[in-house]
Tab-separated table of C-alpha atoms and ligand atoms in Angstrom:
chain	number	residue	atom	x	y	z
A	1	MET	CA	22.263	7.704	-38.878
A	2	LYS	CA	21.411	6.973	-42.414
A	3	VAL	CA	21.528	4.010	-44.770
A	4	ASP	CA	21.510	4.617	-48.513
A	5	ILE	CA	19.932	2.172	-50.864
A	6	ASP	CA	21.499	2.342	-54.288
A	7	LEU	CA	18.947	1.315	-56.893
A	8	LYS	CA	20.456	2.980	-59.896
A	9	ASN	CA	20.690	0.913	-63.054
A	10	ILE	CA	19.792	-2.431	-61.539
A	11	VAL	CA	16.788	-3.188	-63.714
A	12	ASP	CA	17.002	-3.905	-67.396
A	13	ASN	CA	13.515	-3.589	-68.826
A	14	SER	CA	14.587	-3.928	-72.478
A	15	TYR	CA	12.507	-6.057	-74.834
A	16	SER	CA	11.908	-6.752	-78.510
A	17	ILE	CA	8.864	-5.927	-80.566
A	18	GLU	CA	8.356	-8.316	-83.475
A	19	ILE	CA	6.248	-7.121	-86.364
A	20	ASP	CA	5.464	-10.158	-88.445
A	21	GLU	CA	3.436	-13.340	-88.579
A	22	ILE	CA	3.732	-14.869	-85.094
A	23	SER	CA	6.271	-17.693	-85.059
A	24	LYS	CA	5.555	-20.945	-83.283
A	25	VAL	CA	6.682	-20.707	-79.679
A	26	HIS	CA	6.501	-22.977	-76.642
A	27	PHE	CA	6.634	-21.645	-73.072
A	28	ASP	CA	7.923	-24.074	-70.486
A	29	THR	CA	5.769	-22.554	-67.770
A	30	LYS	CA	2.151	-21.849	-66.808
A	31	VAL	CA	0.612	-19.328	-69.163
A	32	ALA	CA	-2.753	-17.556	-69.159
A	33	ILE	CA	-4.057	-15.854	-72.273
A	34	ILE	CA	-6.262	-12.930	-71.234
A	35	THR	CA	-8.749	-11.975	-73.924
A	36	ASN	CA	-12.415	-11.146	-74.589
A	37	PRO	CA	-15.112	-13.218	-76.344
A	38	LYS	CA	-14.964	-11.168	-79.555
A	39	VAL	CA	-11.212	-11.499	-80.077
A	40	ALA	CA	-11.279	-15.136	-78.922
A	41	GLY	CA	-14.054	-15.932	-81.410
A	42	LEU	CA	-12.144	-14.365	-84.277
A	43	HIS	CA	-8.553	-15.291	-83.603
A	44	LEU	CA	-7.922	-17.641	-80.666
A	45	GLY	CA	-7.700	-20.686	-82.982
A	46	TYR	CA	-4.944	-19.002	-84.973
A	47	LEU	CA	-3.073	-18.015	-81.815
A	48	LEU	CA	-3.300	-21.519	-80.376
A	49	SER	CA	-1.854	-22.915	-83.591
A	50	ARG	CA	1.280	-20.858	-82.801
A	51	ILE	CA	1.560	-20.765	-79.034
A	52	SER	CA	1.795	-23.652	-76.607
A	53	ALA	CA	2.793	-23.922	-72.964
A	54	LYS	CA	3.412	-26.422	-70.203
A	55	GLU	CA	-0.028	-25.474	-68.862
A	56	LEU	CA	-2.214	-23.069	-70.812
A	57	TYR	CA	-5.353	-21.329	-69.558
A	58	ILE	CA	-7.725	-18.936	-71.305
A	59	ILE	CA	-9.282	-16.192	-69.187
A	60	THR	CA	-11.947	-13.993	-70.775
A	61	VAL	CA	-13.351	-10.682	-69.594
A	62	PRO	CA	-16.332	-8.905	-71.193
A	63	ASP	CA	-15.548	-6.717	-74.197
A	64	GLY	CA	-15.566	-2.951	-73.776
A	65	GLU	CA	-13.956	0.058	-72.135
A	66	GLU	CA	-16.698	-0.015	-69.469
A	67	TYR	CA	-15.254	-3.327	-68.239
A	68	LYS	CA	-11.755	-1.948	-67.816
A	69	ASN	CA	-12.381	-1.845	-64.092
A	70	GLN	CA	-11.708	-3.378	-60.700
A	71	ASP	CA	-14.314	-6.144	-61.178
A	72	SER	CA	-12.524	-7.456	-64.252
A	73	ILE	CA	-9.156	-7.173	-62.524
A	74	ASP	CA	-10.528	-9.114	-59.522
A	75	ASN	CA	-11.909	-11.835	-61.801
A	76	ILE	CA	-8.579	-12.269	-63.563
A	77	LEU	CA	-6.719	-12.374	-60.232
A	78	GLU	CA	-9.206	-14.930	-58.883
A	79	SER	CA	-8.546	-17.228	-61.860
A	80	LEU	CA	-4.801	-16.921	-61.420
A	81	PHE	CA	-5.028	-17.857	-57.740
A	82	ASN	CA	-7.387	-20.744	-58.562
A	83	HIS	CA	-4.923	-22.128	-61.059
A	84	ARG	CA	-2.053	-21.566	-58.628
A	85	PHE	CA	-0.059	-19.230	-60.815
A	86	ASN	CA	3.308	-18.418	-59.323
A	87	ARG	CA	6.026	-15.841	-59.915
A	88	LYS	CA	7.450	-17.858	-62.811
A	89	SER	CA	4.106	-17.983	-64.623
A	90	MET	CA	3.292	-15.670	-67.466
A	91	LEU	CA	0.336	-13.754	-68.865
A	92	ILE	CA	-0.406	-12.996	-72.494
A	93	ALA	CA	-2.559	-9.981	-73.344
A	94	PHE	CA	-4.523	-10.911	-76.446
A	95	GLY	CA	-6.783	-8.105	-77.655
A	96	GLY	CA	-6.930	-4.346	-78.044
A	97	GLY	CA	-5.679	-1.691	-75.667
A	98	VAL	CA	-8.311	-2.467	-73.041
A	99	ILE	CA	-7.106	-6.058	-72.671
A	100	GLY	CA	-3.465	-4.947	-72.923
A	101	ASP	CA	-3.767	-2.336	-70.181
A	102	MET	CA	-5.632	-4.655	-67.804
A	103	THR	CA	-3.360	-7.647	-68.381
A	104	GLY	CA	-0.321	-5.459	-67.851
A	105	TYR	CA	-1.798	-4.090	-64.644
A	106	VAL	CA	-2.626	-7.561	-63.281
A	107	SER	CA	0.868	-8.744	-64.119
A	108	SER	CA	2.311	-5.753	-62.256
A	109	ILE	CA	0.465	-6.616	-59.038
A	110	TYR	CA	0.050	-10.406	-59.023
A	111	GLN	CA	2.490	-11.631	-56.374
A	112	ARG	CA	4.237	-8.235	-56.732
A	113	GLY	CA	4.809	-8.687	-60.424
A	114	ILE	CA	5.050	-11.452	-63.015
A	115	ASP	CA	6.011	-11.454	-66.687
A	116	PHE	CA	3.624	-10.706	-69.506
A	117	ILE	CA	3.637	-10.530	-73.284
A	118	GLN	CA	1.549	-8.235	-75.451
A	119	ILE	CA	-0.161	-9.622	-78.551
A	120	PRO	CA	-2.168	-6.583	-79.679
A	121	THR	CA	-5.001	-7.089	-82.164
A	122	THR	CA	-6.220	-3.547	-82.970
A	123	LEU	CA	-4.223	-1.022	-84.965
A	124	LEU	CA	-4.282	1.403	-82.039
A	125	SER	CA	-2.881	-1.183	-79.660
A	126	GLN	CA	-0.275	-2.360	-82.200
A	127	VAL	CA	1.161	1.106	-82.770
A	128	ASP	CA	0.656	2.629	-79.360
A	129	ALA	CA	-0.910	0.885	-76.346
A	130	SER	CA	1.163	-2.313	-76.409
A	131	VAL	CA	4.483	-0.458	-76.408
A	132	GLY	CA	5.924	1.425	-73.466
A	133	GLY	CA	4.623	-0.306	-70.343
A	134	LYS	CA	1.748	1.927	-69.297
A	135	THR	CA	-0.866	-0.309	-67.704
A	136	GLY	CA	-4.043	0.442	-65.841
A	137	MET	CA	-7.774	0.573	-65.441
A	138	ASN	CA	-10.595	3.078	-65.007
A	139	ASN	CA	-12.651	3.964	-61.955
A	140	THR	CA	-15.514	6.342	-61.255
A	141	TYR	CA	-13.091	9.274	-61.052
A	142	GLY	CA	-11.815	8.824	-64.583
A	143	LYS	CA	-9.880	6.824	-67.137
A	144	ASN	CA	-6.546	5.138	-66.402
A	145	LEU	CA	-6.281	6.793	-62.991
A	146	ILE	CA	-5.108	3.545	-61.412
A	147	GLY	CA	-2.158	1.676	-62.848
A	148	ALA	CA	1.547	1.095	-62.987
A	149	PHE	CA	4.460	1.287	-65.336
A	150	HIS	CA	5.244	-2.356	-66.063
A	151	GLN	CA	7.034	-3.315	-69.264
A	152	PRO	CA	6.120	-6.477	-71.153
A	153	LYS	CA	8.809	-9.109	-71.819
A	154	ALA	CA	8.006	-8.976	-75.548
A	155	VAL	CA	5.437	-7.638	-78.001
A	156	TYR	CA	4.276	-9.705	-80.973
A	157	ILE	CA	2.560	-7.556	-83.579
A	158	ASP	CA	0.913	-9.666	-86.256
A	159	PRO	CA	-0.806	-7.457	-88.856
A	160	TYR	CA	-2.972	-10.443	-89.861
A	161	PHE	CA	-5.299	-9.683	-86.924
A	162	LEU	CA	-6.188	-6.346	-88.500
A	163	THR	CA	-8.015	-8.057	-91.378
A	164	THR	CA	-11.115	-8.329	-89.169
A	165	LEU	CA	-10.942	-4.836	-87.674
A	166	PRO	CA	-13.971	-2.570	-88.362
A	167	SER	CA	-13.015	0.503	-90.419
A	168	ARG	CA	-13.707	3.033	-87.666
A	169	GLU	CA	-11.354	1.135	-85.337
A	170	PHE	CA	-8.780	1.128	-88.127
A	171	GLY	CA	-9.107	4.906	-88.513
A	172	ALA	CA	-8.696	5.376	-84.749
A	173	GLY	CA	-5.340	3.604	-85.016
A	174	VAL	CA	-4.327	5.750	-87.982
A	175	ALA	CA	-4.906	8.844	-85.825
A	176	GLU	CA	-2.279	7.609	-83.353
A	177	ILE	CA	0.123	6.868	-86.229
A	178	VAL	CA	-0.318	10.431	-87.525
A	179	LYS	CA	0.318	11.655	-83.973
A	180	MET	CA	3.731	9.922	-83.865
A	181	ALA	CA	4.704	11.331	-87.270
A	182	VAL	CA	3.656	14.929	-86.611
A	183	THR	CA	5.342	15.088	-83.225
A	184	PHE	CA	8.631	13.345	-84.025
A	185	ASN	CA	9.263	12.418	-87.624
A	186	LYS	CA	8.702	14.595	-90.676
A	187	ASP	CA	9.965	11.920	-93.118
A	188	PHE	CA	7.439	9.497	-91.697
A	189	PHE	CA	4.691	12.109	-92.130
A	190	GLU	CA	5.646	12.562	-95.777
A	191	PHE	CA	5.650	8.782	-96.226
A	192	LEU	CA	2.104	8.694	-94.810
A	193	GLU	CA	0.959	11.442	-97.183
A	194	GLN	CA	1.945	9.233	-100.115
A	195	ALA	CA	1.000	5.896	-98.555
A	196	ASP	CA	-2.078	3.727	-98.897
A	197	LEU	CA	-2.395	2.057	-95.526
A	198	LYS	CA	-4.949	-0.379	-96.925
A	199	ASN	CA	-2.045	-2.051	-98.689
A	200	PRO	CA	-0.753	-4.692	-96.201
A	201	GLU	CA	2.925	-4.134	-96.976
A	202	VAL	CA	2.640	-0.380	-96.650
A	203	LEU	CA	0.671	-0.822	-93.437
A	204	GLN	CA	3.354	-3.076	-91.969
A	205	GLU	CA	5.992	-0.444	-92.751
A	206	ALA	CA	3.857	2.274	-91.122
A	207	ILE	CA	3.352	0.127	-88.024
A	208	LYS	CA	7.106	-0.420	-87.828
A	209	GLN	CA	7.874	3.275	-88.081
A	210	ALA	CA	5.240	4.234	-85.522
A	211	VAL	CA	6.478	1.595	-83.082
A	212	GLN	CA	10.091	2.664	-83.650
A	213	THR	CA	9.137	6.270	-82.916
A	214	LYS	CA	7.332	5.315	-79.739
A	215	ALA	CA	10.123	2.961	-78.628
A	216	ASP	CA	12.708	5.742	-79.064
A	217	VAL	CA	10.631	8.138	-76.979
A	218	VAL	CA	9.990	5.586	-74.228
A	219	ALA	CA	13.695	4.698	-74.104
A	220	GLN	CA	14.457	8.359	-73.363
A	221	ASP	CA	11.706	8.882	-70.807
A	222	GLU	CA	10.085	5.669	-69.581
A	223	LYS	CA	7.997	7.212	-66.808
A	224	GLU	CA	6.845	10.345	-68.628
A	225	HIS	CA	8.766	12.964	-66.724
A	226	GLY	CA	9.423	14.894	-69.937
A	227	ILE	CA	9.447	14.139	-73.651
A	228	ARG	CA	7.063	11.148	-73.487
A	229	ALA	CA	4.265	13.609	-72.682
A	230	ALA	CA	4.549	14.818	-76.290
A	231	LEU	CA	2.701	11.646	-77.278
A	232	ASN	CA	-0.337	13.269	-75.712
A	233	TYR	CA	-0.553	15.598	-78.738
A	234	GLY	CA	-4.263	15.930	-79.520
A	235	HIS	CA	-5.212	14.356	-76.206
A	236	THR	CA	-5.644	17.509	-74.080
A	237	PHE	CA	-8.408	18.692	-76.409
A	238	GLY	CA	-9.507	15.141	-77.259
A	239	HIS	CA	-10.200	14.248	-73.624
A	240	VAL	CA	-12.547	17.218	-73.262
A	241	ILE	CA	-14.402	16.150	-76.413
A	242	GLU	CA	-14.696	12.590	-75.065
A	243	ASN	CA	-15.897	13.954	-71.744
A	244	GLU	CA	-18.486	16.294	-73.324
A	245	THR	CA	-19.823	13.512	-75.540
A	246	LYS	CA	-19.813	11.040	-72.621
A	247	TYR	CA	-17.378	8.687	-74.391
A	248	LYS	CA	-20.189	7.621	-76.745
A	249	ARG	CA	-19.968	9.628	-79.955
A	250	TYR	CA	-16.298	9.175	-80.802
A	251	LEU	CA	-13.733	6.432	-80.492
A	252	HIS	CA	-10.683	7.626	-78.582
A	253	GLY	CA	-8.588	7.952	-81.765
A	254	GLU	CA	-11.356	9.969	-83.432
A	255	ALA	CA	-11.473	12.435	-80.536
A	256	VAL	CA	-7.665	12.647	-80.717
A	257	ALA	CA	-7.915	13.460	-84.452
A	258	ILE	CA	-10.152	16.457	-83.700
A	259	GLY	CA	-7.882	17.322	-80.778
A	260	MET	CA	-4.850	17.374	-83.064
A	261	VAL	CA	-6.621	19.807	-85.381
A	262	MET	CA	-7.414	22.023	-82.371
A	263	ALA	CA	-3.786	21.846	-81.210
A	264	ASN	CA	-2.679	22.757	-84.747
A	265	ASN	CA	-4.960	25.785	-84.745
A	266	THR	CA	-3.413	26.810	-81.442
A	267	ALA	CA	0.059	26.371	-82.967
A	268	VAL	CA	-0.894	28.536	-85.955
A	269	GLU	CA	-2.301	31.165	-83.573
A	270	MET	CA	1.048	31.156	-81.722
A	271	ASN	CA	3.045	31.349	-84.992
A	272	LEU	CA	4.601	27.932	-84.314
A	273	MET	CA	3.092	26.280	-87.373
A	274	GLU	CA	2.299	27.419	-90.910
A	275	LYS	CA	-1.357	27.265	-91.901
A	276	ASP	CA	-0.302	25.137	-94.858
A	277	GLU	CA	1.211	22.507	-92.515
A	278	ALA	CA	-1.979	22.432	-90.432
A	279	ASN	CA	-3.934	21.879	-93.658
A	280	ARG	CA	-1.683	18.973	-94.672
A	281	ILE	CA	-2.283	17.231	-91.340
A	282	GLU	CA	-6.029	17.743	-91.623
A	283	LYS	CA	-5.991	16.374	-95.169
A	284	LEU	CA	-4.149	13.246	-94.032
A	285	LEU	CA	-6.687	12.641	-91.254
A	286	LYS	CA	-9.583	13.090	-93.681
A	287	LYS	CA	-8.037	10.547	-96.044
A	288	TYR	CA	-8.865	7.925	-93.389
A	289	TYR	CA	-12.340	9.390	-92.754
A	290	LEU	CA	-11.361	10.742	-89.361
A	291	PRO	CA	-13.458	13.594	-87.959
A	292	THR	CA	-11.640	16.928	-87.868
A	293	THR	CA	-14.233	19.290	-86.517
A	294	TYR	CA	-16.585	19.515	-83.578
A	295	THR	CA	-19.159	22.072	-82.539
A	296	ILE	CA	-18.231	23.641	-79.226
A	297	GLU	CA	-21.443	24.754	-77.521
A	298	ASN	CA	-19.765	26.676	-74.743
A	299	SER	CA	-16.062	27.577	-74.963
A	300	ALA	CA	-15.798	28.606	-71.304
A	301	SER	CA	-17.107	25.281	-70.069
A	302	PHE	CA	-14.911	23.426	-72.602
A	303	TYR	CA	-11.943	25.324	-71.151
A	304	GLU	CA	-12.875	24.444	-67.564
A	305	THR	CA	-12.995	20.752	-68.457
A	306	PHE	CA	-9.259	20.842	-69.288
A	307	PHE	CA	-8.628	20.907	-65.550
A	308	LEU	CA	-10.117	17.404	-65.104
A	309	ASP	CA	-7.241	15.990	-67.171
A	310	LYS	CA	-4.756	14.134	-64.986
A	311	LYS	CA	-1.911	15.817	-66.842
A	312	SER	CA	-3.039	19.243	-65.728
A	313	SER	CA	-2.135	20.581	-62.311
A	314	ASP	CA	-4.339	22.798	-60.158
A	315	ASP	CA	-4.073	25.980	-62.156
A	316	LYS	CA	-2.023	25.057	-65.238
A	317	ILE	CA	-3.013	23.155	-68.340
A	318	THR	CA	-0.342	21.220	-70.190
A	319	PHE	CA	-0.626	21.609	-73.947
A	320	ILE	CA	1.294	19.693	-76.574
A	321	ILE	CA	1.748	22.134	-79.413
A	322	PRO	CA	3.305	21.006	-82.706
A	323	VAL	CA	6.176	23.135	-83.932
A	324	GLY	CA	5.839	22.628	-87.649
A	325	ILE	CA	5.595	18.990	-88.753
A	326	GLY	CA	8.072	16.744	-86.936
A	327	GLY	CA	8.610	18.905	-83.861
A	328	VAL	CA	6.712	19.544	-80.661
A	329	LYS	CA	6.593	21.796	-77.621
A	330	ILE	CA	5.242	20.741	-74.225
A	331	THR	CA	4.054	23.832	-72.419
A	332	ASP	CA	1.790	25.026	-69.663
A	333	GLU	CA	2.263	28.635	-70.759
A	334	VAL	CA	-0.434	28.953	-73.409
A	335	SER	CA	-2.609	31.872	-72.390
A	336	ARG	CA	-6.318	31.473	-71.790
A	337	VAL	CA	-6.918	34.225	-74.341
A	338	THR	CA	-5.099	32.258	-77.062
A	339	VAL	CA	-6.926	29.021	-76.318
A	340	MET	CA	-10.306	30.732	-76.045
A	341	SER	CA	-9.847	32.423	-79.389
A	342	VAL	CA	-9.202	28.997	-80.986
A	343	LEU	CA	-12.180	27.451	-79.188
A	344	ASP	CA	-14.488	30.346	-80.105
A	345	ARG	CA	-13.698	29.935	-83.781
A	346	PHE	CA	-13.685	26.140	-83.808
A	347	GLY	CA	-16.405	24.526	-85.835
A	348	ASN	CA	-16.615	27.717	-87.914
A	349	ILE	CA	-13.074	27.539	-89.271
B	1	LIG	N1	-1.036	1.836	-72.391
B	1	LIG	C1	-0.954	2.772	-73.302
B	1	LIG	O1	0.133	3.334	-73.559
B	1	LIG	C2	-2.179	3.147	-74.058
B	1	LIG	C3	-2.065	3.992	-75.183
B	1	LIG	C4	-3.223	4.273	-75.904
B	1	LIG	C5	-4.446	3.729	-75.518
B	1	LIG	N2	-4.511	2.931	-74.412
B	1	LIG	C6	-5.770	2.325	-73.989
B	1	LIG	O2	-6.206	1.465	-75.034
B	1	LIG	C7	-7.628	1.373	-74.987
B	1	LIG	C8	-8.142	1.527	-76.398
B	1	LIG	O3	-7.620	0.468	-77.170
B	1	LIG	P1	-8.350	-0.051	-78.476
B	1	LIG	O4	-8.642	1.095	-79.354
B	1	LIG	O5	-7.564	-1.186	-78.969
B	1	LIG	O6	-9.791	-0.497	-77.917
B	1	LIG	P2	-10.384	-1.926	-77.478
B	1	LIG	O7	-9.397	-2.727	-76.762
B	1	LIG	O8	-11.669	-1.624	-76.785
B	1	LIG	O9	-10.696	-2.598	-78.885
B	1	LIG	C9	-11.668	-2.002	-79.718
B	1	LIG	C10	-12.689	-3.052	-80.181
B	1	LIG	O10	-12.109	-3.884	-81.186
B	1	LIG	C11	-12.299	-5.256	-80.829
B	1	LIG	N3	-11.205	-5.975	-81.463
B	1	LIG	C12	-9.945	-6.168	-81.003
B	1	LIG	N4	-9.209	-6.786	-81.927
B	1	LIG	C13	-10.008	-6.997	-82.993
B	1	LIG	C14	-9.803	-7.592	-84.256
B	1	LIG	N5	-8.614	-8.051	-84.631
B	1	LIG	N6	-10.860	-7.660	-85.108
B	1	LIG	C15	-12.066	-7.152	-84.761
B	1	LIG	N7	-12.313	-6.558	-83.590
B	1	LIG	C16	-11.277	-6.485	-82.700
B	1	LIG	C17	-12.317	-5.232	-79.343
B	1	LIG	O11	-12.882	-6.415	-78.829
B	1	LIG	C18	-13.159	-3.985	-79.092
B	1	LIG	O12	-14.513	-4.268	-79.266
B	1	LIG	C19	-8.115	2.437	-74.042
B	1	LIG	O13	-8.530	1.825	-72.842
B	1	LIG	C20	-6.893	3.317	-73.806
B	1	LIG	O14	-6.887	3.878	-72.533
B	1	LIG	C21	-3.404	2.627	-73.696
């Protein structure tokens, strides 16, 4: 005997991403804004002048990637139970990617899932982390190893928040913007070459294009069975750099910038990219003071560390290799010899 359960096409996870000054909005339900003391100190007053709710609570967790863990998740859950949140209640993630990922994760598990809205306040979270429904937290085995795909109901991107962002954090966001352009959109890349992202109007346009690129990719492959993995361009190498430097020397976006240069070198080695195109990408990264080189002490051990990446399987490493500017190849067929020759030369190129 068998009973089939037909679950095709019953969920519509569509939502809008607004890129503008946040409009005034009232929620006729219980709402909790999840944030950290730094973001609250800088911008909670502004947010509260725009957002109201039937009952509104503020829940803060300590600032930092090291707090993106089970303790913080438990504390948020505890507050929600204390305030008797129910399945009609809603969460608002108000902060960078750390707050966004944790709020999304809590909303995916609280009473088997409640709604949440993303209000990202860093450039990286505005162009990348807040869009696409990846949520999660870290544990002792690694970053983002626990989580769920859970789409927000809406994303409000207000570029005003970026006026207080430190310049290194700004650069880290630019790295992710460059990533979207190189992998999927040559026109966008050429726009960025000419653009001055310090100009608010130009920045808003760049945010829009990056978000549009990501939204298109997510719409094709929500759960990363295929093309969405291309957004990990620069990350395979970048994760090893973060691991070797114990997550202290570089911001994530900075490690990704170096990783993109390494991936470009691999592409040139494989005749998939012209040297001139690799140079243009490097020049764009340098324009925003992003690091583009890194001294590899031991190429063999660098290579071994690839296998700790959750995107790699037991004996294969998945590389995202740009094919010119505006195209990309996802492959686990890059030979060790090719990669080692790039690693051996890196830092001396
Ligand atoms: N879900 C996804 O698809 C996705 C994609 C990329 C990255 N991420 C995750 O995002 C996280 C990184 O995000 P991030 O770079 O935003 O880091 P973050 O959230 O740690 O924010 C960086 C710092 O900036 C502060 N900050 C936030 N807004 C500010 C503002 N307006 N002015 C001044 N300071 C401000 C934060 O408090 C923090 O100290 C990582 O945990 C990463 O795993 C998730």
